[in-house]
């Protein structure tokens, strides 16, 4: 039976099922690197402050460094008899450097150790996700450049609304991801906090140097309340919220691609490598990756709810419930990062198909807003113009005649302001070209935006 970090006051052996119920090693082994780094800094600090002898600190740090290397190589052996990664590394260290290892735990508790490790993990993963999101933006931008000029119907209520540049939609995705990146940076500010040195909850009587620890571990700030330090998991809830919003975006982007890829819409073609077939229907090419990104958003939300729910009602300070924060955290980080990469590949390989679009624009009702604004330019109030155009559309539908098939004389029955040039606006190219407002789908504006993002994302 393995030794524990806390065996002294116990005379009975822990029941096997209690170890397996309370153990977190299967999950928190993910923190191994951060635990080694945190402990190395702690050992150095203990040596510097003479809480332990400098040579003892060096021996411990060396031992930890060799454990760190084995973790990185993937050769570190986890012993499931030890309940968590902290105990695992502690006892591996003892095996390596002998009893001097027992001096390492002075002035710390696993309560501050685990939060410190988790904060280091989050900082790294925030950076990783930021990079993955930027890479996805780049591949979306690539598609926006490749297919510049391709016009599709824009939708509201999933009904034809107005013509838009496909690139304008793609740039909308880039905007969404840019907000996600900003949220990642924002939550990183509150994550970047040294908690080590808070002890179990009240600090320590030993003369530790937290400023030195902060410097060694590269944290921006030091926690100012030891009770809050070991109890606070806000940074995890925040990170999971950011990931929830991000996965909501990825889900919506996926849904667009799923729709646009169907035979009914037929605007894009998803590369085969990102699709799967049917075991029964030989013709099928299904967008399963996109569907799973859409579906997994719900898993990411439930990870957030799971941690927020676990924390609600917990008394200060540390409680073992908090151990349950890691599985949802790691799970969300891993899934969202995988999704960002997969979507990047999908956008790199996506193709457009123009056939369907041409037939869609034969239904000229999509130019209704352009017609109404044409009349406004002739001095008619928008309400009136709206009404005139509405009646015109109704007439054209009833008589199964498109607006451009009507004569100017017929059009004048709806409004005397119609002139010959009305026919020139009834096409998608004019519709986007005549947009005037900043941020609109006018190709000139869209091109400018592409240039801007090109510059931003290159940096
Ligand atoms: N595995 C624990 C966690 O993740 C470490 C802290 C244990 N502390 C304790 N007092 N039992 O929260």
CSV table of C-alpha atoms and ligand atoms in Angstrom, one decimal:
chain,number,residue,atom,x,y,z
A,1,UNK,CA,0.0,0.0,0.0
A,2,UNK,CA,1.3,3.4,-1.0
A,3,UNK,CA,2.3,6.1,1.4
A,4,UNK,CA,0.2,9.2,1.8
A,5,UNK,CA,1.1,12.8,2.2
A,6,UNK,CA,-1.1,12.8,5.3
A,7,UNK,CA,-0.9,9.4,7.1
A,8,UNK,CA,0.2,10.4,10.6
A,9,UNK,CA,-3.0,10.8,12.5
A,10,UNK,CA,-4.7,7.7,10.9
A,11,UNK,CA,-4.4,4.3,12.4
A,12,UNK,CA,-6.6,2.4,9.9
A,13,UNK,CA,-5.8,1.8,6.3
A,14,UNK,CA,-8.0,3.6,3.8
A,15,UNK,CA,-10.5,1.5,2.1
A,16,UNK,CA,-9.7,0.6,-1.5
A,17,UNK,CA,-13.0,2.0,-2.8
A,18,UNK,CA,-12.4,5.2,-0.9
A,19,UNK,CA,-9.1,5.7,-2.8
A,20,UNK,CA,-10.7,5.0,-6.1
A,21,UNK,CA,-13.7,7.3,-5.3
A,22,UNK,CA,-11.5,10.2,-4.2
A,23,UNK,CA,-8.6,9.8,-6.6
A,24,UNK,CA,-8.2,12.4,-9.3
A,25,UNK,CA,-5.0,11.1,-10.9
A,26,UNK,CA,-6.7,9.9,-14.1
A,27,UNK,CA,-7.6,13.5,-14.7
A,28,UNK,CA,-5.0,15.8,-13.1
A,29,UNK,CA,-2.1,14.0,-14.6
A,30,UNK,CA,-2.6,16.6,-17.3
A,31,UNK,CA,-1.0,19.1,-14.8
A,32,UNK,CA,2.2,17.2,-14.4
A,33,UNK,CA,4.4,19.7,-16.2
A,34,UNK,CA,3.0,22.6,-14.3
A,35,UNK,CA,3.4,20.7,-11.0
A,36,UNK,CA,7.1,20.1,-11.7
A,37,UNK,CA,7.7,23.7,-12.7
A,38,UNK,CA,5.8,25.0,-9.6
A,39,UNK,CA,7.7,22.7,-7.3
A,40,UNK,CA,11.0,23.6,-8.8
A,41,UNK,CA,10.4,27.2,-8.1
A,42,UNK,CA,9.1,26.5,-4.6
A,43,UNK,CA,12.3,24.5,-3.9
A,44,UNK,CA,14.5,27.3,-5.2
A,45,UNK,CA,12.6,29.8,-3.0
A,46,UNK,CA,12.9,27.6,0.1
A,47,UNK,CA,16.7,27.5,-0.6
A,48,UNK,CA,17.0,31.2,-1.1
A,49,UNK,CA,15.1,32.0,2.1
A,50,UNK,CA,17.2,29.4,4.0
A,51,UNK,CA,14.1,27.5,5.1
A,52,UNK,CA,16.0,24.6,3.7
A,53,UNK,CA,19.8,24.4,2.9
A,54,UNK,CA,20.7,25.7,-0.6
A,55,UNK,CA,22.3,22.4,-1.5
A,56,UNK,CA,19.1,20.6,-0.5
A,57,UNK,CA,17.1,22.9,-2.7
A,58,UNK,CA,19.5,22.2,-5.6
A,59,UNK,CA,19.1,18.4,-5.1
A,60,UNK,CA,15.3,18.7,-5.1
A,61,UNK,CA,15.2,21.0,-8.1
A,62,UNK,CA,17.5,18.7,-10.0
A,63,UNK,CA,15.3,15.7,-9.2
A,64,UNK,CA,12.2,17.6,-10.2
A,65,UNK,CA,13.9,18.6,-13.5
A,66,UNK,CA,14.6,15.0,-14.4
A,67,UNK,CA,11.0,14.1,-13.6
A,68,UNK,CA,9.9,17.0,-15.8
A,69,UNK,CA,12.0,15.6,-18.6
A,70,UNK,CA,10.4,12.2,-18.3
A,71,UNK,CA,6.9,13.8,-18.2
A,72,UNK,CA,7.7,15.7,-21.4
A,73,UNK,CA,9.1,12.5,-23.0
A,74,UNK,CA,6.0,10.6,-21.9
A,75,UNK,CA,8.0,8.1,-19.9
A,76,UNK,CA,6.9,9.3,-16.4
A,77,UNK,CA,5.1,6.4,-14.8
A,78,UNK,CA,1.9,7.3,-13.0
A,79,UNK,CA,1.2,5.2,-9.9
A,80,UNK,CA,-2.5,4.9,-9.3
A,81,UNK,CA,-1.9,4.2,-5.6
A,82,UNK,CA,-1.3,7.9,-5.2
A,83,UNK,CA,-4.4,9.9,-5.2
A,84,UNK,CA,-3.3,12.8,-7.4
A,85,UNK,CA,-0.5,14.3,-9.5
A,86,UNK,CA,0.9,16.2,-6.6
A,87,UNK,CA,1.4,13.0,-4.5
A,88,UNK,CA,2.7,11.2,-7.6
A,89,UNK,CA,5.4,13.7,-8.2
A,90,UNK,CA,6.2,14.0,-4.6
A,91,UNK,CA,6.8,10.3,-4.2
A,92,UNK,CA,8.6,10.0,-7.5
A,93,UNK,CA,11.0,12.7,-6.2
A,94,UNK,CA,11.5,10.8,-3.0
A,95,UNK,CA,12.5,7.7,-5.0
A,96,UNK,CA,14.9,9.8,-7.0
A,97,UNK,CA,16.6,12.0,-4.4
A,98,UNK,CA,15.8,10.2,-1.2
A,99,UNK,CA,14.5,11.7,2.1
A,100,UNK,CA,15.5,15.3,1.3
A,101,UNK,CA,12.4,15.3,-0.9
A,102,UNK,CA,10.3,15.5,2.2
A,103,UNK,CA,11.6,19.0,2.8
A,104,UNK,CA,9.8,20.3,-0.3
A,105,UNK,CA,6.3,20.6,1.1
A,106,UNK,CA,7.3,23.2,3.7
A,107,UNK,CA,5.1,26.3,3.5
A,108,UNK,CA,2.7,24.9,1.0
A,109,UNK,CA,-0.5,22.8,0.8
A,110,UNK,CA,-2.0,21.0,-2.1
A,111,UNK,CA,-4.7,23.6,-1.7
A,112,UNK,CA,-2.5,26.4,-3.0
A,113,UNK,CA,-0.4,24.0,-5.2
A,114,UNK,CA,-3.4,22.8,-7.2
A,115,UNK,CA,-4.7,26.3,-8.0
A,116,UNK,CA,-1.3,27.5,-8.9
A,117,UNK,CA,-0.8,24.6,-11.3
A,118,UNK,CA,-4.2,25.1,-12.8
A,119,UNK,CA,-3.5,28.8,-13.3
A,120,UNK,CA,-0.3,27.9,-15.2
A,121,UNK,CA,-2.2,25.4,-17.3
A,122,UNK,CA,-4.9,27.9,-18.1
A,123,UNK,CA,-2.3,30.6,-19.1
A,124,UNK,CA,-0.7,28.2,-21.6
A,125,UNK,CA,-3.9,26.9,-23.0
A,126,UNK,CA,-5.3,30.5,-23.4
A,127,UNK,CA,-2.2,31.2,-25.6
A,128,UNK,CA,-2.7,28.0,-27.5
A,129,UNK,CA,-6.3,28.7,-28.2
A,130,UNK,CA,-5.5,32.3,-29.2
A,131,UNK,CA,-3.1,31.0,-31.8
A,132,UNK,CA,-5.5,28.4,-33.1
A,133,UNK,CA,-8.3,31.0,-33.4
A,134,UNK,CA,-5.9,33.3,-35.3
A,135,UNK,CA,-5.0,30.4,-37.6
A,136,UNK,CA,-8.6,29.7,-38.3
A,137,UNK,CA,-9.2,33.4,-39.1
A,138,UNK,CA,-6.3,33.2,-41.6
A,139,UNK,CA,-7.8,30.3,-43.4
A,140,UNK,CA,-11.2,32.0,-43.5
A,141,UNK,CA,-9.6,35.1,-44.8
A,142,UNK,CA,-7.9,32.9,-47.5
A,143,UNK,CA,-11.4,31.8,-48.7
A,144,UNK,CA,-12.6,35.4,-48.6
A,145,UNK,CA,-9.8,36.4,-50.9
A,146,UNK,CA,-10.2,33.4,-53.2
A,147,UNK,CA,-13.9,33.8,-53.6
A,148,UNK,CA,-14.1,37.6,-53.6
A,149,UNK,CA,-16.9,38.7,-55.9
A,150,UNK,CA,-19.1,35.6,-55.4
A,151,UNK,CA,-22.6,36.8,-54.5
A,152,UNK,CA,-25.1,34.7,-52.6
A,153,UNK,CA,-28.5,35.5,-51.2
A,154,UNK,CA,-28.3,36.7,-47.6
A,155,UNK,CA,-30.9,35.4,-45.2
A,156,UNK,CA,-33.0,36.6,-42.3
A,157,UNK,CA,-35.4,34.1,-40.7
A,158,UNK,CA,-33.8,31.7,-43.2
A,159,UNK,CA,-35.8,33.4,-45.9
A,160,UNK,CA,-34.1,35.2,-48.9
A,161,UNK,CA,-33.3,38.8,-47.7
A,162,UNK,CA,-30.8,40.7,-49.8
A,163,UNK,CA,-27.8,39.8,-52.0
A,164,UNK,CA,-24.5,39.8,-50.2
A,165,UNK,CA,-20.9,39.0,-51.0
A,166,UNK,CA,-19.9,35.5,-49.8
A,167,UNK,CA,-16.7,37.2,-48.5
A,168,UNK,CA,-18.8,39.5,-46.4
A,169,UNK,CA,-20.2,36.4,-44.5
A,170,UNK,CA,-16.7,35.1,-44.2
A,171,UNK,CA,-15.5,38.4,-42.7
A,172,UNK,CA,-18.4,38.2,-40.2
A,173,UNK,CA,-16.8,34.9,-38.9
A,174,UNK,CA,-13.5,36.7,-38.6
A,175,UNK,CA,-15.1,39.4,-36.5
A,176,UNK,CA,-16.7,36.8,-34.2
A,177,UNK,CA,-13.4,35.0,-33.7
A,178,UNK,CA,-11.7,38.4,-33.0
A,179,UNK,CA,-14.1,39.0,-30.1
A,180,UNK,CA,-13.3,35.5,-28.8
A,181,UNK,CA,-9.6,36.3,-28.9
A,182,UNK,CA,-10.2,39.5,-27.0
A,183,UNK,CA,-12.1,37.6,-24.4
A,184,UNK,CA,-9.3,35.1,-24.1
A,185,UNK,CA,-6.8,38.0,-23.5
A,186,UNK,CA,-9.2,39.5,-21.0
A,187,UNK,CA,-9.6,36.4,-18.9
A,188,UNK,CA,-5.9,35.8,-19.0
A,189,UNK,CA,-5.4,39.0,-17.0
A,190,UNK,CA,-7.3,37.6,-14.1
A,191,UNK,CA,-5.7,34.1,-14.5
A,192,UNK,CA,-2.2,35.5,-14.3
A,193,UNK,CA,-1.9,35.4,-10.5
A,194,UNK,CA,0.6,33.7,-8.2
A,195,UNK,CA,-1.3,31.7,-5.5
A,196,UNK,CA,1.6,29.7,-4.2
A,197,UNK,CA,2.5,30.7,-0.7
A,198,UNK,CA,-1.1,30.9,0.5
A,199,UNK,CA,-0.7,27.6,2.4
A,200,UNK,CA,-3.8,25.7,3.2
A,201,UNK,CA,-5.8,28.9,3.7
A,202,UNK,CA,-4.1,31.3,6.1
A,203,UNK,CA,-0.5,31.7,4.8
A,204,UNK,CA,2.5,30.4,6.7
A,205,UNK,CA,4.7,31.3,9.7
A,206,UNK,CA,7.8,30.4,7.6
A,207,UNK,CA,9.7,33.4,6.0
A,208,UNK,CA,8.9,32.6,2.4
A,209,UNK,CA,9.5,35.0,-0.5
A,210,UNK,CA,6.5,35.3,-2.8
A,211,UNK,CA,7.9,38.0,-4.9
A,212,UNK,CA,10.7,35.7,-5.8
A,213,UNK,CA,8.3,32.9,-6.6
A,214,UNK,CA,6.3,35.2,-8.8
A,215,UNK,CA,9.4,36.1,-10.7
A,216,UNK,CA,10.5,32.5,-11.1
A,217,UNK,CA,7.1,31.4,-12.4
A,218,UNK,CA,6.4,34.4,-14.6
A,219,UNK,CA,3.2,35.5,-13.0
A,220,UNK,CA,2.0,39.1,-13.4
A,221,UNK,CA,0.6,39.6,-9.8
A,222,UNK,CA,0.5,38.0,-6.4
A,223,UNK,CA,-2.8,37.0,-4.6
A,224,UNK,CA,-3.5,39.3,-1.7
A,225,UNK,CA,-5.9,37.2,0.4
A,226,UNK,CA,-4.8,33.6,1.2
A,227,UNK,CA,-8.4,32.5,1.8
A,228,UNK,CA,-9.7,33.8,-1.5
A,229,UNK,CA,-6.6,32.5,-3.2
A,230,UNK,CA,-7.3,28.8,-2.4
A,231,UNK,CA,-11.1,29.2,-2.9
A,232,UNK,CA,-11.2,31.2,-6.1
A,233,UNK,CA,-12.1,29.2,-9.2
A,234,UNK,CA,-13.6,32.3,-11.0
A,235,UNK,CA,-10.8,32.1,-13.6
A,236,UNK,CA,-11.9,28.6,-14.6
A,237,UNK,CA,-15.6,29.7,-14.8
A,238,UNK,CA,-14.5,32.7,-16.9
A,239,UNK,CA,-12.4,30.6,-19.2
A,240,UNK,CA,-15.2,28.1,-19.6
A,241,UNK,CA,-17.6,31.0,-20.4
A,242,UNK,CA,-15.2,32.3,-23.1
A,243,UNK,CA,-15.0,28.8,-24.5
A,244,UNK,CA,-18.8,28.5,-24.5
A,245,UNK,CA,-19.2,31.6,-26.5
A,246,UNK,CA,-16.4,30.4,-28.8
A,247,UNK,CA,-18.0,27.1,-29.3
A,248,UNK,CA,-21.4,28.8,-29.9
A,249,UNK,CA,-19.6,30.7,-32.7
A,250,UNK,CA,-18.0,27.6,-34.2
A,251,UNK,CA,-21.4,25.9,-34.0
A,252,UNK,CA,-23.1,28.7,-35.9
A,253,UNK,CA,-20.4,28.8,-38.5
A,254,UNK,CA,-20.7,25.0,-38.9
A,255,UNK,CA,-24.5,25.3,-39.3
A,256,UNK,CA,-24.0,27.9,-42.1
A,257,UNK,CA,-21.6,25.5,-43.9
A,258,UNK,CA,-23.9,22.6,-43.5
A,259,UNK,CA,-26.8,24.5,-45.0
A,260,UNK,CA,-24.8,26.1,-47.8
A,261,UNK,CA,-23.5,22.7,-48.7
A,262,UNK,CA,-26.9,21.0,-49.1
A,263,UNK,CA,-28.3,20.4,-52.6
A,264,UNK,CA,-31.1,22.8,-51.7
A,265,UNK,CA,-28.7,25.7,-51.1
A,266,UNK,CA,-25.8,24.4,-53.1
A,267,UNK,CA,-23.4,27.4,-52.6
A,268,UNK,CA,-20.4,25.5,-51.3
A,269,UNK,CA,-18.8,22.1,-51.4
A,270,UNK,CA,-17.2,20.7,-48.3
A,271,UNK,CA,-14.0,18.7,-49.1
A,272,UNK,CA,-14.6,14.9,-49.0
A,273,UNK,CA,-11.8,14.5,-46.4
A,274,UNK,CA,-14.1,16.2,-43.9
A,275,UNK,CA,-17.2,14.2,-44.7
A,276,UNK,CA,-18.3,10.6,-44.0
A,277,UNK,CA,-20.6,8.3,-45.9
A,278,UNK,CA,-23.6,6.2,-45.1
A,279,UNK,CA,-23.5,2.4,-44.5
A,280,UNK,CA,-26.7,2.1,-46.4
A,281,UNK,CA,-27.1,4.9,-48.9
A,282,UNK,CA,-24.2,4.8,-51.4
A,283,UNK,CA,-24.7,8.3,-52.7
A,284,UNK,CA,-24.2,10.0,-49.3
A,285,UNK,CA,-21.5,12.5,-48.4
A,286,UNK,CA,-22.4,13.8,-44.9
A,287,UNK,CA,-20.9,16.8,-43.1
A,288,UNK,CA,-20.4,14.9,-39.9
A,289,UNK,CA,-17.4,17.0,-38.7
A,290,UNK,CA,-19.5,20.1,-38.9
A,291,UNK,CA,-22.5,18.4,-37.3
A,292,UNK,CA,-20.3,17.3,-34.4
A,293,UNK,CA,-18.9,20.8,-33.9
A,294,UNK,CA,-22.5,22.0,-33.8
A,295,UNK,CA,-23.4,19.3,-31.4
A,296,UNK,CA,-20.4,19.6,-29.1
A,297,UNK,CA,-21.2,23.2,-28.2
A,298,UNK,CA,-23.8,21.8,-25.8
A,299,UNK,CA,-21.0,19.7,-24.2
A,300,UNK,CA,-18.9,22.9,-23.8
A,301,UNK,CA,-21.9,24.7,-22.2
A,302,UNK,CA,-22.5,21.8,-19.8
A,303,UNK,CA,-18.9,21.9,-18.7
A,304,UNK,CA,-19.4,25.6,-17.7
A,305,UNK,CA,-22.6,24.8,-15.9
A,306,UNK,CA,-21.0,21.8,-14.2
A,307,UNK,CA,-18.2,24.0,-12.6
A,308,UNK,CA,-20.4,27.0,-11.8
A,309,UNK,CA,-22.9,24.6,-10.2
A,310,UNK,CA,-20.2,22.8,-8.2
A,311,UNK,CA,-19.0,26.1,-6.8
A,312,UNK,CA,-22.3,27.6,-5.9
A,313,UNK,CA,-23.0,27.2,-2.2
A,314,UNK,CA,-19.5,26.0,-1.2
A,315,UNK,CA,-18.3,27.6,2.0
A,316,UNK,CA,-14.9,29.2,2.0
A,317,UNK,CA,-12.2,28.0,1.7
A,318,UNK,CA,-11.0,24.8,0.0
A,319,UNK,CA,-13.4,21.9,-0.3
A,320,UNK,CA,-12.8,18.6,-2.1
A,321,UNK,CA,-15.7,19.3,-4.4
A,322,UNK,CA,-13.3,21.7,-6.2
A,323,UNK,CA,-11.3,18.7,-7.5
A,324,UNK,CA,-14.2,18.3,-10.0
A,325,UNK,CA,-13.3,21.5,-11.8
A,326,UNK,CA,-10.5,19.9,-13.9
A,327,UNK,CA,-12.3,17.3,-16.0
A,328,UNK,CA,-14.7,19.9,-17.5
A,329,UNK,CA,-11.9,22.4,-17.9
A,330,UNK,CA,-9.5,20.0,-19.8
A,331,UNK,CA,-12.4,18.6,-21.8
A,332,UNK,CA,-13.5,22.0,-23.1
A,333,UNK,CA,-10.0,23.1,-23.9
A,334,UNK,CA,-9.2,20.0,-25.8
A,335,UNK,CA,-12.5,20.0,-27.8
A,336,UNK,CA,-12.5,23.7,-28.8
A,337,UNK,CA,-8.9,23.5,-29.9
A,338,UNK,CA,-9.5,20.5,-32.0
A,339,UNK,CA,-12.6,22.2,-33.5
A,340,UNK,CA,-10.6,25.3,-34.4
A,341,UNK,CA,-8.0,23.2,-36.3
A,342,UNK,CA,-10.6,21.1,-38.1
A,343,UNK,CA,-12.6,24.2,-39.2
A,344,UNK,CA,-9.3,25.7,-40.4
A,345,UNK,CA,-8.8,22.7,-42.7
A,346,UNK,CA,-12.4,22.9,-43.9
A,347,UNK,CA,-12.1,26.6,-44.9
A,348,UNK,CA,-8.8,25.9,-46.6
A,349,UNK,CA,-10.4,23.3,-48.8
A,350,UNK,CA,-13.9,24.6,-49.3
A,351,UNK,CA,-15.1,25.2,-52.8
A,352,UNK,CA,-17.9,27.4,-54.1
A,353,UNK,CA,-20.4,26.3,-56.7
A,354,UNK,CA,-22.0,29.0,-58.7
A,355,UNK,CA,-24.7,27.1,-60.6
A,356,UNK,CA,-27.3,27.2,-58.0
A,357,UNK,CA,-26.9,30.9,-57.2
A,358,UNK,CA,-27.7,32.0,-60.7
A,359,UNK,CA,-31.1,30.4,-60.6
A,360,UNK,CA,-31.8,31.8,-57.1
A,361,UNK,CA,-31.5,35.3,-58.4
A,362,UNK,CA,-34.1,34.7,-61.0
A,363,UNK,CA,-36.6,35.4,-58.2
A,364,UNK,CA,-36.3,39.1,-58.2
A,365,UNK,CA,-38.2,39.6,-54.9
A,366,UNK,CA,-34.7,39.6,-53.3
A,367,UNK,CA,-34.2,43.1,-54.9
A,368,UNK,CA,-37.3,44.5,-53.2
A,369,UNK,CA,-35.3,46.6,-50.7
A,370,UNK,CA,-33.2,48.0,-53.6
A,371,UNK,CA,-36.5,49.0,-55.4
A,372,UNK,CA,-37.9,50.6,-52.3
A,373,UNK,CA,-34.7,52.6,-51.7
A,374,UNK,CA,-34.7,53.6,-55.4
A,375,UNK,CA,-38.1,55.2,-54.8
A,376,UNK,CA,-36.8,56.9,-51.6
A,377,UNK,CA,-34.1,58.5,-53.7
A,378,UNK,CA,-36.9,59.9,-55.9
A,379,UNK,CA,-38.3,61.6,-52.9
A,380,UNK,CA,-41.0,59.2,-51.8
A,381,UNK,CA,-41.3,58.4,-48.1
A,382,UNK,CA,-39.9,55.0,-47.1
A,383,UNK,CA,-43.2,53.8,-45.8
A,384,UNK,CA,-44.9,54.6,-49.1
A,385,UNK,CA,-42.0,53.1,-51.1
A,386,UNK,CA,-42.3,49.9,-49.0
A,387,UNK,CA,-46.0,49.7,-49.7
A,388,UNK,CA,-45.5,50.3,-53.5
A,389,UNK,CA,-42.8,47.7,-53.7
A,390,UNK,CA,-44.8,45.2,-51.7
A,391,UNK,CA,-47.8,45.6,-54.1
A,392,UNK,CA,-45.5,45.3,-57.1
A,393,UNK,CA,-44.0,42.0,-55.7
A,394,UNK,CA,-47.5,40.7,-55.0
A,395,UNK,CA,-48.6,41.5,-58.6
A,396,UNK,CA,-45.5,39.8,-60.1
A,397,UNK,CA,-46.1,36.7,-58.0
A,398,UNK,CA,-49.8,36.6,-58.9
A,399,UNK,CA,-49.1,37.0,-62.6
A,400,UNK,CA,-46.0,34.7,-62.6
A,401,UNK,CA,-44.0,37.5,-64.3
A,402,UNK,CA,-40.7,38.7,-63.0
A,403,UNK,CA,-40.4,42.5,-62.4
A,404,UNK,CA,-38.0,42.9,-65.3
A,405,UNK,CA,-40.6,41.2,-67.6
A,406,UNK,CA,-43.0,44.1,-66.8
A,407,UNK,CA,-43.0,47.1,-69.1
A,408,UNK,CA,-42.2,50.6,-67.8
A,409,UNK,CA,-45.8,51.5,-68.4
A,410,UNK,CA,-47.0,48.7,-66.1
A,411,UNK,CA,-44.5,49.7,-63.5
A,412,UNK,CA,-45.7,53.3,-63.6
A,413,UNK,CA,-49.1,52.1,-62.5
A,414,UNK,CA,-47.5,51.4,-59.2
A,415,UNK,CA,-45.5,54.6,-59.1
A,416,UNK,CA,-44.9,57.4,-61.5
A,417,UNK,CA,-41.4,57.7,-60.2
A,418,UNK,CA,-40.3,54.5,-61.9
A,419,UNK,CA,-38.0,55.2,-64.8
A,420,UNK,CA,-36.1,53.1,-67.3
A,421,UNK,CA,-33.0,52.8,-65.1
A,422,UNK,CA,-35.1,50.8,-62.6
A,423,UNK,CA,-34.3,47.7,-64.7
A,424,UNK,CA,-30.5,48.2,-64.1
A,425,UNK,CA,-30.7,47.6,-60.4
A,426,UNK,CA,-32.5,44.2,-60.6
A,427,UNK,CA,-29.3,42.1,-60.4
A,428,UNK,CA,-27.1,41.0,-57.6
A,429,UNK,CA,-24.0,42.8,-58.8
A,430,UNK,CA,-25.8,46.2,-58.7
A,431,UNK,CA,-27.4,45.4,-55.5
A,432,UNK,CA,-24.1,45.0,-53.6
A,433,UNK,CA,-22.3,47.7,-55.6
A,434,UNK,CA,-24.8,50.5,-54.8
A,435,UNK,CA,-24.6,49.9,-51.0
A,436,UNK,CA,-23.2,53.1,-49.5
A,437,UNK,CA,-22.9,52.5,-45.7
A,438,UNK,CA,-19.6,51.8,-43.9
A,439,UNK,CA,-19.6,48.1,-43.0
A,440,UNK,CA,-22.0,47.2,-45.8
A,441,UNK,CA,-21.5,44.5,-48.4
A,442,UNK,CA,-20.3,47.0,-51.0
A,443,UNK,CA,-17.3,45.2,-52.7
A,444,UNK,CA,-15.1,48.3,-52.2
A,445,UNK,CA,-15.7,48.2,-48.4
A,446,UNK,CA,-15.3,44.4,-48.3
A,447,UNK,CA,-12.0,44.6,-50.2
A,448,UNK,CA,-10.8,47.2,-47.7
A,449,UNK,CA,-11.7,45.0,-44.9
A,450,UNK,CA,-9.9,42.0,-46.4
A,451,UNK,CA,-6.8,44.2,-46.7
A,452,UNK,CA,-7.1,45.3,-43.1
A,453,UNK,CA,-7.4,41.7,-41.8
A,454,UNK,CA,-4.6,40.6,-44.0
A,455,UNK,CA,-2.4,43.1,-42.2
A,456,UNK,CA,-3.7,42.3,-38.7
A,457,UNK,CA,-3.4,38.5,-39.1
A,458,UNK,CA,0.0,38.6,-40.7
A,459,UNK,CA,1.3,40.2,-37.5
B,1,LIG,N1,-6.7,16.7,-6.0
B,1,LIG,C1,-7.0,17.9,-5.2
B,1,LIG,C2,-7.8,18.9,-6.0
B,1,LIG,O1,-7.7,18.8,-7.2
B,1,LIG,C3,-5.8,18.5,-4.6
B,1,LIG,C4,-6.0,19.2,-3.3
B,1,LIG,C5,-6.3,18.2,-2.2
B,1,LIG,N2,-6.4,18.9,-0.9
B,1,LIG,C6,-6.9,18.3,0.1
B,1,LIG,N3,-6.9,19.0,1.2
B,1,LIG,N4,-7.4,17.2,0.1
B,1,LIG,O2,-8.5,19.7,-5.6
